[in-house]
Amino acid sequence: MSLFDRLGQKLLFTFDPETAHGMSIAALRCGLPVGARAVRDIRLKVSLCGLDFPNPLGMAAGYDKNAEVPDALLGLGFGFAEVGTVTPLPQAGNPKPRIFRLTADEAVINRLGFNNEGHAAAEKRLAARQGRPGIVGVNIGANKDSTDRVSDYERGVARFAAYANYLTVNISSPNTPGLRNMQAREQLGELLSRVMAARASAAAQPPVFLKIAPDLVEAELEDIAAEVVEKRIDGIIVSNTTISRPALRSTGAAGETGGLSGKPLFERSTIVLAKMRKLLGSDIAIVGVGGVDSADAALEKIRAGADLVQLYTSMIYAGPALPGRIVAAMAQFAETERLKSIRELRDSHLDRWASKPLS
């Protein structure tokens, strides 16, 4: 980390995590010089689902919930940014405190509960940026008290198809009661059928990705893969936060309920990623998320079967210059290894990761 990043982190860590998050959004909204634009290298370009990503590193959903700063995020060097999760109606989320730093583990536990300003606010901001360059995805969800959650996803597709380069159907947050039940095959089949029908009726047809949890067993992964293939979903994002608690060094906050993200999630999420690649075959897009904090981690996700990777928690600990550093290091790796494209790495460690047990 640079001196600027270290000082910034020290300042933000004097505030509670949610206040610090709001301050970082405000800084980006004001255009503060918080990071250097990443290098452009043709070898890092990824063409996927009809989109040309300048590099494979993206900002995961959860940071820019209300589509306030997607262009500022792209300016940090990300190849794409995903906003949301956005629900049809505004909702406050779960009671505070609801974000907890596990500093010794470079991890976070959150139980936010899809707090956001709703469809209308996000749509207004996304409509205002139309015509600007850069790939921006929209992550859609359901309101906690909705009587028809599938309808909420249909409404998300209809509302954002015209503004999103891709849409992500998020049914994997552990912080909305019952939401993860939609990953069960019968419910998932209905959801995906109705989502794809909604996209077919929309004025634009962006790719649709499905975001899944890491806390799944082999049979559940098989069912999800079968539905993704049958319903012709464009891609899958592996994975959201985990409700499991691998060995952690942090004390106190480690006992909080919610989803764990950050470095401890890397192993489990990468195993699930590889197993899904085996089940889905080579053509369906996969985005690898969980514990990406360096170029080495990002490259290993690609070796395990990912086409693209995302991060979020690691920026809390490494600062806003992290995406630029990762992209520069990936470009240097491609130069050193004499790669024509970073995609040459994909699946090179697939068998190694896919053979590991989901313990």
CSV table of C-alpha atoms in Angstrom, one decimal, residues 17-349:
chain,number,residue,atom,x,y,z
A,17,PRO,CA,-17.6,0.0,8.9
A,18,GLU,CA,-20.9,1.3,7.6
A,19,THR,CA,-19.9,5.0,8.1
A,20,ALA,CA,-16.5,4.3,6.5
A,21,HIS,CA,-18.3,2.7,3.5
A,22,GLY,CA,-20.5,5.8,3.1
A,23,MET,CA,-17.4,8.0,3.3
A,24,SER,CA,-15.7,6.1,0.5
A,25,ILE,CA,-18.8,6.3,-1.7
A,26,ALA,CA,-18.9,10.1,-1.1
A,27,ALA,CA,-15.2,10.4,-2.0
A,28,LEU,CA,-15.7,8.7,-5.3
A,29,ARG,CA,-18.8,10.7,-6.0
A,30,CYS,CA,-16.7,13.9,-5.5
A,31,GLY,CA,-14.0,12.7,-7.8
A,32,LEU,CA,-11.2,12.6,-5.3
A,33,PRO,CA,-8.0,11.2,-6.8
A,34,VAL,CA,-8.1,7.9,-4.9
A,35,GLY,CA,-6.5,5.7,-7.4
A,36,ALA,CA,-4.6,5.5,-10.7
A,37,ARG,CA,-6.2,4.1,-13.9
A,38,ALA,CA,-5.1,0.6,-14.7
A,39,VAL,CA,-2.9,-0.1,-17.6
A,40,ARG,CA,-4.5,-1.1,-20.9
A,41,ASP,CA,-3.2,-4.3,-22.3
A,42,ILE,CA,-4.7,-6.2,-25.2
A,43,ARG,CA,-3.7,-9.5,-23.6
A,44,LEU,CA,-6.0,-8.9,-20.7
A,45,LYS,CA,-9.1,-8.3,-22.9
A,46,VAL,CA,-11.9,-10.8,-22.5
A,47,SER,CA,-14.7,-11.1,-25.0
A,48,LEU,CA,-17.7,-12.8,-23.3
A,49,CYS,CA,-21.5,-12.9,-23.9
A,50,GLY,CA,-21.2,-10.3,-26.6
A,51,LEU,CA,-19.3,-7.9,-24.3
A,52,ASP,CA,-15.6,-6.8,-24.6
A,53,PHE,CA,-14.1,-6.5,-21.1
A,54,PRO,CA,-10.9,-4.5,-21.2
A,55,ASN,CA,-9.6,-6.7,-18.4
A,56,PRO,CA,-11.0,-9.5,-16.3
A,57,LEU,CA,-11.2,-7.8,-12.9
A,58,GLY,CA,-14.5,-6.3,-11.7
A,59,MET,CA,-16.0,-4.7,-8.7
A,60,ALA,CA,-18.5,-7.1,-7.1
A,61,ALA,CA,-22.0,-6.1,-6.1
A,62,GLY,CA,-22.6,-4.9,-2.6
A,63,TYR,CA,-20.3,-1.9,-2.7
A,64,ASP,CA,-22.2,0.5,-5.0
A,65,LYS,CA,-25.7,-0.6,-4.0
A,66,ASN,CA,-27.5,2.4,-5.4
A,67,ALA,CA,-25.6,2.9,-8.7
A,68,GLU,CA,-24.0,6.1,-7.4
A,69,VAL,CA,-20.4,5.6,-8.6
A,70,PRO,CA,-20.0,3.0,-11.3
A,71,ASP,CA,-17.9,5.3,-13.6
A,72,ALA,CA,-15.7,6.3,-10.7
A,73,LEU,CA,-15.1,2.6,-10.0
A,74,LEU,CA,-14.2,2.0,-13.6
A,75,GLY,CA,-11.7,4.8,-13.2
A,76,LEU,CA,-9.9,2.9,-10.6
A,77,GLY,CA,-8.9,0.3,-13.2
A,78,PHE,CA,-11.7,-2.2,-13.0
A,79,GLY,CA,-12.7,-3.8,-16.3
A,80,PHE,CA,-16.3,-3.7,-15.2
A,81,ALA,CA,-18.4,-2.8,-12.2
A,82,GLU,CA,-21.6,-4.4,-10.8
A,83,VAL,CA,-24.1,-2.2,-8.9
A,84,GLY,CA,-26.8,-3.3,-6.5
A,85,THR,CA,-28.3,-5.4,-5.1
A,86,VAL,CA,-31.4,-3.4,-6.1
A,87,THR,CA,-34.9,-4.3,-5.0
A,88,PRO,CA,-38.1,-2.9,-6.4
A,89,LEU,CA,-39.0,-0.9,-3.3
A,90,PRO,CA,-36.6,0.9,-1.1
A,91,GLN,CA,-35.8,-0.9,2.1
A,92,ALA,CA,-33.7,-0.1,5.2
A,93,GLY,CA,-32.2,-3.6,5.7
A,94,ASN,CA,-31.5,-5.2,9.0
A,95,PRO,CA,-30.9,-3.4,12.3
A,96,LYS,CA,-27.4,-1.8,12.9
A,97,PRO,CA,-24.7,-2.7,13.6
A,98,ARG,CA,-24.6,-5.1,10.7
A,99,ILE,CA,-21.0,-4.9,9.3
A,100,PHE,CA,-18.1,-6.2,11.2
A,101,ARG,CA,-14.4,-6.1,10.3
A,102,LEU,CA,-12.3,-9.2,11.0
A,103,THR,CA,-9.0,-7.4,10.5
A,104,ALA,CA,-6.7,-10.3,11.5
A,105,ASP,CA,-8.3,-12.4,8.7
A,106,GLU,CA,-8.7,-9.6,6.2
A,107,ALA,CA,-12.4,-10.5,6.2
A,108,VAL,CA,-15.8,-9.0,6.9
A,109,ILE,CA,-19.1,-10.3,8.2
A,110,ASN,CA,-22.2,-8.5,7.0
A,111,ARG,CA,-25.9,-8.9,7.6
A,112,LEU,CA,-27.1,-5.8,5.7
A,113,GLY,CA,-30.2,-7.4,4.2
A,114,PHE,CA,-30.4,-5.7,0.8
A,115,ASN,CA,-30.5,-2.1,2.1
A,116,ASN,CA,-31.0,0.1,-0.9
A,117,GLU,CA,-33.0,3.0,-2.3
A,118,GLY,CA,-35.0,0.9,-4.7
A,119,HIS,CA,-35.5,0.6,-8.5
A,120,ALA,CA,-36.5,4.2,-9.2
A,121,ALA,CA,-33.4,5.8,-7.7
A,122,ALA,CA,-31.0,3.4,-9.4
A,123,GLU,CA,-32.8,3.7,-12.7
A,124,LYS,CA,-32.5,7.5,-12.7
A,125,ARG,CA,-28.8,7.3,-12.1
A,126,LEU,CA,-28.2,4.6,-14.7
A,127,ALA,CA,-30.3,6.5,-17.3
A,128,ALA,CA,-28.2,9.6,-16.7
A,129,ARG,CA,-25.0,7.7,-17.6
A,130,GLN,CA,-26.3,6.1,-20.8
A,131,GLY,CA,-23.8,6.6,-23.7
A,132,ARG,CA,-20.7,6.5,-21.4
A,133,PRO,CA,-18.1,3.8,-22.0
A,134,GLY,CA,-17.5,1.0,-19.6
A,135,ILE,CA,-19.3,-2.2,-18.7
A,136,VAL,CA,-21.8,-1.9,-15.8
A,137,GLY,CA,-23.9,-4.8,-14.6
A,138,VAL,CA,-27.0,-4.5,-12.4
A,139,ASN,CA,-27.5,-7.0,-9.6
A,140,ILE,CA,-31.3,-7.5,-8.9
A,141,GLY,CA,-33.0,-8.9,-5.8
A,142,ALA,CA,-36.3,-9.3,-4.0
A,143,ASN,CA,-37.8,-7.2,-1.2
A,144,LYS,CA,-37.8,-9.0,2.2
A,145,ASP,CA,-41.5,-8.7,2.6
A,146,SER,CA,-42.5,-9.4,-1.0
A,147,THR,CA,-45.4,-11.8,-1.5
A,148,ASP,CA,-44.1,-12.8,-4.9
A,149,ARG,CA,-40.3,-12.7,-5.0
A,150,VAL,CA,-40.1,-14.1,-8.5
A,151,SER,CA,-42.2,-11.2,-9.7
A,152,ASP,CA,-39.6,-8.9,-8.0
A,153,TYR,CA,-36.9,-10.3,-10.3
A,154,GLU,CA,-39.1,-10.0,-13.3
A,155,ARG,CA,-39.6,-6.3,-12.4
A,156,GLY,CA,-35.8,-5.9,-12.1
A,157,VAL,CA,-35.3,-7.3,-15.6
A,158,ALA,CA,-37.9,-5.1,-17.1
A,159,ARG,CA,-36.6,-2.0,-15.3
A,160,PHE,CA,-32.9,-2.4,-16.0
A,161,ALA,CA,-32.6,-4.3,-19.2
A,162,ALA,CA,-32.2,-1.1,-21.2
A,163,TYR,CA,-29.4,0.3,-18.9
A,164,ALA,CA,-27.4,-2.8,-17.9
A,165,ASN,CA,-24.6,-4.4,-19.9
A,166,TYR,CA,-25.6,-7.5,-18.0
A,167,LEU,CA,-28.0,-8.5,-15.3
A,168,THR,CA,-27.3,-10.6,-12.2
A,169,VAL,CA,-30.1,-12.6,-10.5
A,170,ASN,CA,-29.0,-12.7,-6.8
A,171,ILE,CA,-30.7,-15.5,-4.8
A,172,SER,CA,-27.7,-16.2,-2.7
A,173,SER,CA,-27.5,-13.6,0.0
A,174,PRO,CA,-27.8,-15.2,3.5
A,175,ASN,CA,-29.3,-12.1,5.0
A,176,THR,CA,-32.8,-12.2,3.5
A,177,PRO,CA,-34.8,-15.0,5.2
A,178,GLY,CA,-35.7,-17.8,2.8
A,179,LEU,CA,-33.9,-16.2,-0.2
A,180,ARG,CA,-31.4,-19.1,-0.6
A,181,ASN,CA,-34.3,-21.5,-0.8
A,182,MET,CA,-34.8,-20.3,-4.3
A,183,GLN,CA,-31.6,-22.2,-5.3
A,184,ALA,CA,-33.6,-25.5,-4.9
A,185,ARG,CA,-34.3,-26.9,-8.3
A,186,GLU,CA,-38.1,-26.5,-8.5
A,187,GLN,CA,-38.1,-22.9,-7.3
A,188,LEU,CA,-35.0,-22.1,-9.4
A,189,GLY,CA,-36.5,-23.6,-12.5
A,190,GLU,CA,-39.6,-21.3,-12.2
A,191,LEU,CA,-37.5,-18.3,-11.4
A,192,LEU,CA,-35.2,-18.7,-14.3
A,193,SER,CA,-38.0,-19.4,-16.8
A,194,ARG,CA,-39.8,-16.2,-15.7
A,195,VAL,CA,-36.6,-14.2,-15.7
A,196,MET,CA,-35.7,-15.3,-19.2
A,197,ALA,CA,-39.3,-14.6,-20.4
A,198,ALA,CA,-39.1,-11.1,-18.9
A,199,ARG,CA,-35.8,-10.5,-20.8
A,200,ALA,CA,-37.4,-11.7,-24.1
A,201,SER,CA,-40.1,-9.1,-23.6
A,202,ALA,CA,-37.8,-6.3,-22.8
A,203,ALA,CA,-36.6,-3.7,-25.4
A,204,ALA,CA,-33.0,-4.9,-24.8
A,205,GLN,CA,-31.7,-8.4,-24.0
A,206,PRO,CA,-28.5,-8.1,-21.9
A,207,PRO,CA,-26.8,-11.3,-20.7
A,208,VAL,CA,-28.3,-12.8,-17.6
A,209,PHE,CA,-26.0,-14.2,-14.8
A,210,LEU,CA,-27.1,-16.2,-11.8
A,211,LYS,CA,-25.2,-15.6,-8.5
A,212,ILE,CA,-25.0,-18.6,-6.2
A,213,ALA,CA,-23.9,-19.3,-2.6
A,214,PRO,CA,-20.7,-21.2,-1.7
A,215,ASP,CA,-22.6,-23.2,1.0
A,216,LEU,CA,-23.9,-25.9,-1.4
A,217,VAL,CA,-23.4,-29.6,-1.7
A,218,GLU,CA,-22.6,-31.6,-4.8
A,219,ALA,CA,-26.2,-32.6,-5.6
A,220,GLU,CA,-27.3,-29.0,-5.3
A,221,LEU,CA,-24.6,-27.8,-7.7
A,222,GLU,CA,-25.7,-30.5,-10.1
A,223,ASP,CA,-29.3,-29.3,-10.0
A,224,ILE,CA,-28.3,-25.6,-10.4
A,225,ALA,CA,-26.1,-26.5,-13.4
A,226,ALA,CA,-28.9,-28.5,-15.0
A,227,GLU,CA,-31.3,-25.5,-14.7
A,228,VAL,CA,-28.7,-23.0,-16.0
A,229,VAL,CA,-28.1,-25.1,-19.1
A,230,GLU,CA,-31.8,-25.9,-19.7
A,231,LYS,CA,-33.0,-22.3,-19.3
A,232,ARG,CA,-30.1,-21.0,-21.4
A,233,ILE,CA,-28.7,-18.7,-18.7
A,234,ASP,CA,-25.6,-16.8,-20.0
A,235,GLY,CA,-23.4,-17.2,-17.0
A,236,ILE,CA,-23.0,-17.9,-13.3
A,237,ILE,CA,-21.3,-16.0,-10.5
A,238,VAL,CA,-19.5,-18.1,-7.9
A,239,SER,CA,-20.0,-17.0,-5.1
A,240,ASN,CA,-21.7,-14.9,-2.6
A,241,THR,CA,-20.7,-14.8,1.1
A,242,THR,CA,-20.6,-17.9,3.3
A,243,ILE,CA,-22.5,-18.7,6.5
A,244,SER,CA,-19.7,-21.2,7.4
A,245,ARG,CA,-16.9,-20.1,9.6
A,246,PRO,CA,-13.5,-21.6,8.6
A,247,ALA,CA,-10.7,-21.3,11.1
A,248,LEU,CA,-10.4,-17.6,11.9
A,249,ARG,CA,-7.8,-15.7,13.9
A,250,SER,CA,-10.1,-12.8,14.8
A,251,THR,CA,-12.0,-12.9,18.0
A,252,GLY,CA,-15.2,-11.2,19.1
A,253,ALA,CA,-16.8,-10.2,15.8
A,254,ALA,CA,-16.1,-13.7,14.4
A,255,GLY,CA,-19.2,-14.9,16.3
A,256,GLU,CA,-21.5,-12.5,14.6
A,257,THR,CA,-24.2,-13.8,12.3
A,258,GLY,CA,-24.2,-13.0,8.6
A,259,GLY,CA,-22.2,-13.7,5.5
A,260,LEU,CA,-18.4,-13.9,5.7
A,261,SER,CA,-16.4,-12.5,2.8
A,262,GLY,CA,-12.7,-11.8,2.2
A,263,LYS,CA,-9.6,-14.0,2.3
A,264,PRO,CA,-11.1,-16.9,4.2
A,265,LEU,CA,-13.6,-17.5,1.5
A,266,PHE,CA,-11.0,-18.1,-1.3
A,267,GLU,CA,-10.6,-21.8,-0.8
A,268,ARG,CA,-14.3,-22.8,-0.6
A,269,SER,CA,-15.5,-20.4,-3.4
A,270,THR,CA,-12.7,-21.6,-5.8
A,271,ILE,CA,-13.6,-25.3,-5.2
A,272,VAL,CA,-17.3,-24.5,-6.0
A,273,LEU,CA,-16.2,-22.5,-9.0
A,274,ALA,CA,-14.2,-25.5,-10.4
A,275,LYS,CA,-17.0,-27.9,-9.8
A,276,MET,CA,-19.4,-25.7,-11.6
A,277,ARG,CA,-17.1,-25.4,-14.5
A,278,LYS,CA,-16.9,-29.2,-14.7
A,279,LEU,CA,-20.7,-29.4,-14.6
A,280,LEU,CA,-21.4,-26.5,-17.1
A,281,GLY,CA,-18.7,-27.3,-19.6
A,282,SER,CA,-16.5,-24.8,-21.4
A,283,ASP,CA,-19.0,-22.4,-23.0
A,284,ILE,CA,-21.1,-20.9,-20.2
A,285,ALA,CA,-19.5,-17.9,-18.6
A,286,ILE,CA,-18.3,-18.1,-15.0
A,287,VAL,CA,-17.3,-15.1,-12.8
A,288,GLY,CA,-15.1,-16.1,-9.8
A,289,VAL,CA,-15.6,-14.1,-6.6
A,290,GLY,CA,-14.3,-14.7,-3.0
A,291,GLY,CA,-11.0,-13.9,-1.5
A,292,VAL,CA,-9.5,-12.1,-4.5
A,293,ASP,CA,-6.9,-9.8,-3.0
A,294,SER,CA,-3.9,-10.0,-5.5
A,295,ALA,CA,-3.0,-10.8,-9.0
A,296,ASP,CA,-2.0,-14.3,-7.9
A,297,ALA,CA,-5.4,-14.9,-6.4
A,298,ALA,CA,-7.2,-13.5,-9.5
A,299,LEU,CA,-5.1,-15.7,-11.8
A,300,GLU,CA,-5.8,-18.8,-9.7
A,301,LYS,CA,-9.5,-18.2,-10.1
A,302,ILE,CA,-9.0,-18.1,-13.9
A,303,ARG,CA,-6.9,-21.3,-13.7
A,304,ALA,CA,-9.8,-22.9,-11.8
A,305,GLY,CA,-12.2,-22.1,-14.5
A,306,ALA,CA,-13.3,-18.5,-14.3
A,307,ASP,CA,-13.6,-16.2,-17.3
A,308,LEU,CA,-13.8,-13.1,-15.1
A,309,VAL,CA,-13.1,-12.3,-11.4
A,310,GLN,CA,-14.5,-9.8,-8.9
A,311,LEU,CA,-13.4,-8.4,-5.6
A,312,TYR,CA,-14.8,-6.1,-2.9
A,313,THR,CA,-13.7,-6.9,0.7
A,314,SER,CA,-9.9,-6.8,-0.2
A,315,MET,CA,-10.2,-3.1,-1.1
A,316,ILE,CA,-11.3,-2.4,2.5
A,317,TYR,CA,-7.8,-3.6,3.6
A,318,ALA,CA,-5.6,-2.7,0.6
A,319,GLY,CA,-7.1,0.6,-0.5
A,320,PRO,CA,-8.5,2.0,-3.8
A,321,ALA,CA,-5.2,1.5,-5.7
A,322,LEU,CA,-5.7,-2.3,-5.4
A,323,PRO,CA,-7.5,-2.9,-8.7
A,324,GLY,CA,-4.8,-0.9,-10.6
A,325,ARG,CA,-2.1,-2.9,-9.0
A,326,ILE,CA,-3.7,-6.2,-9.7
A,327,VAL,CA,-4.3,-5.3,-13.4
A,328,ALA,CA,-0.8,-4.1,-13.8
A,329,ALA,CA,0.6,-7.3,-12.2
A,330,MET,CA,-1.6,-9.4,-14.5
A,331,ALA,CA,-0.3,-7.6,-17.5
A,332,GLN,CA,3.3,-8.1,-16.3
A,333,PHE,CA,2.5,-11.8,-15.8
A,334,ALA,CA,1.3,-12.1,-19.4
A,335,GLU,CA,4.4,-10.4,-20.6
A,336,THR,CA,6.8,-12.6,-18.5
A,337,GLU,CA,4.9,-15.8,-19.6
A,338,ARG,CA,4.7,-14.6,-23.2
A,339,LEU,CA,0.9,-15.2,-23.2
A,340,LYS,CA,-1.1,-13.9,-26.2
A,341,SER,CA,-4.2,-13.8,-24.0
A,342,ILE,CA,-4.9,-14.2,-20.3
A,343,ARG,CA,-7.6,-16.7,-21.3
A,344,GLU,CA,-4.8,-19.2,-22.1
A,345,LEU,CA,-4.7,-19.9,-18.3
A,346,ARG,CA,-8.3,-20.8,-18.0
A,347,ASP,CA,-8.9,-24.4,-16.7
A,348,SER,CA,-5.2,-25.1,-16.3
A,349,HIS,CA,-5.8,-26.0,-12.6
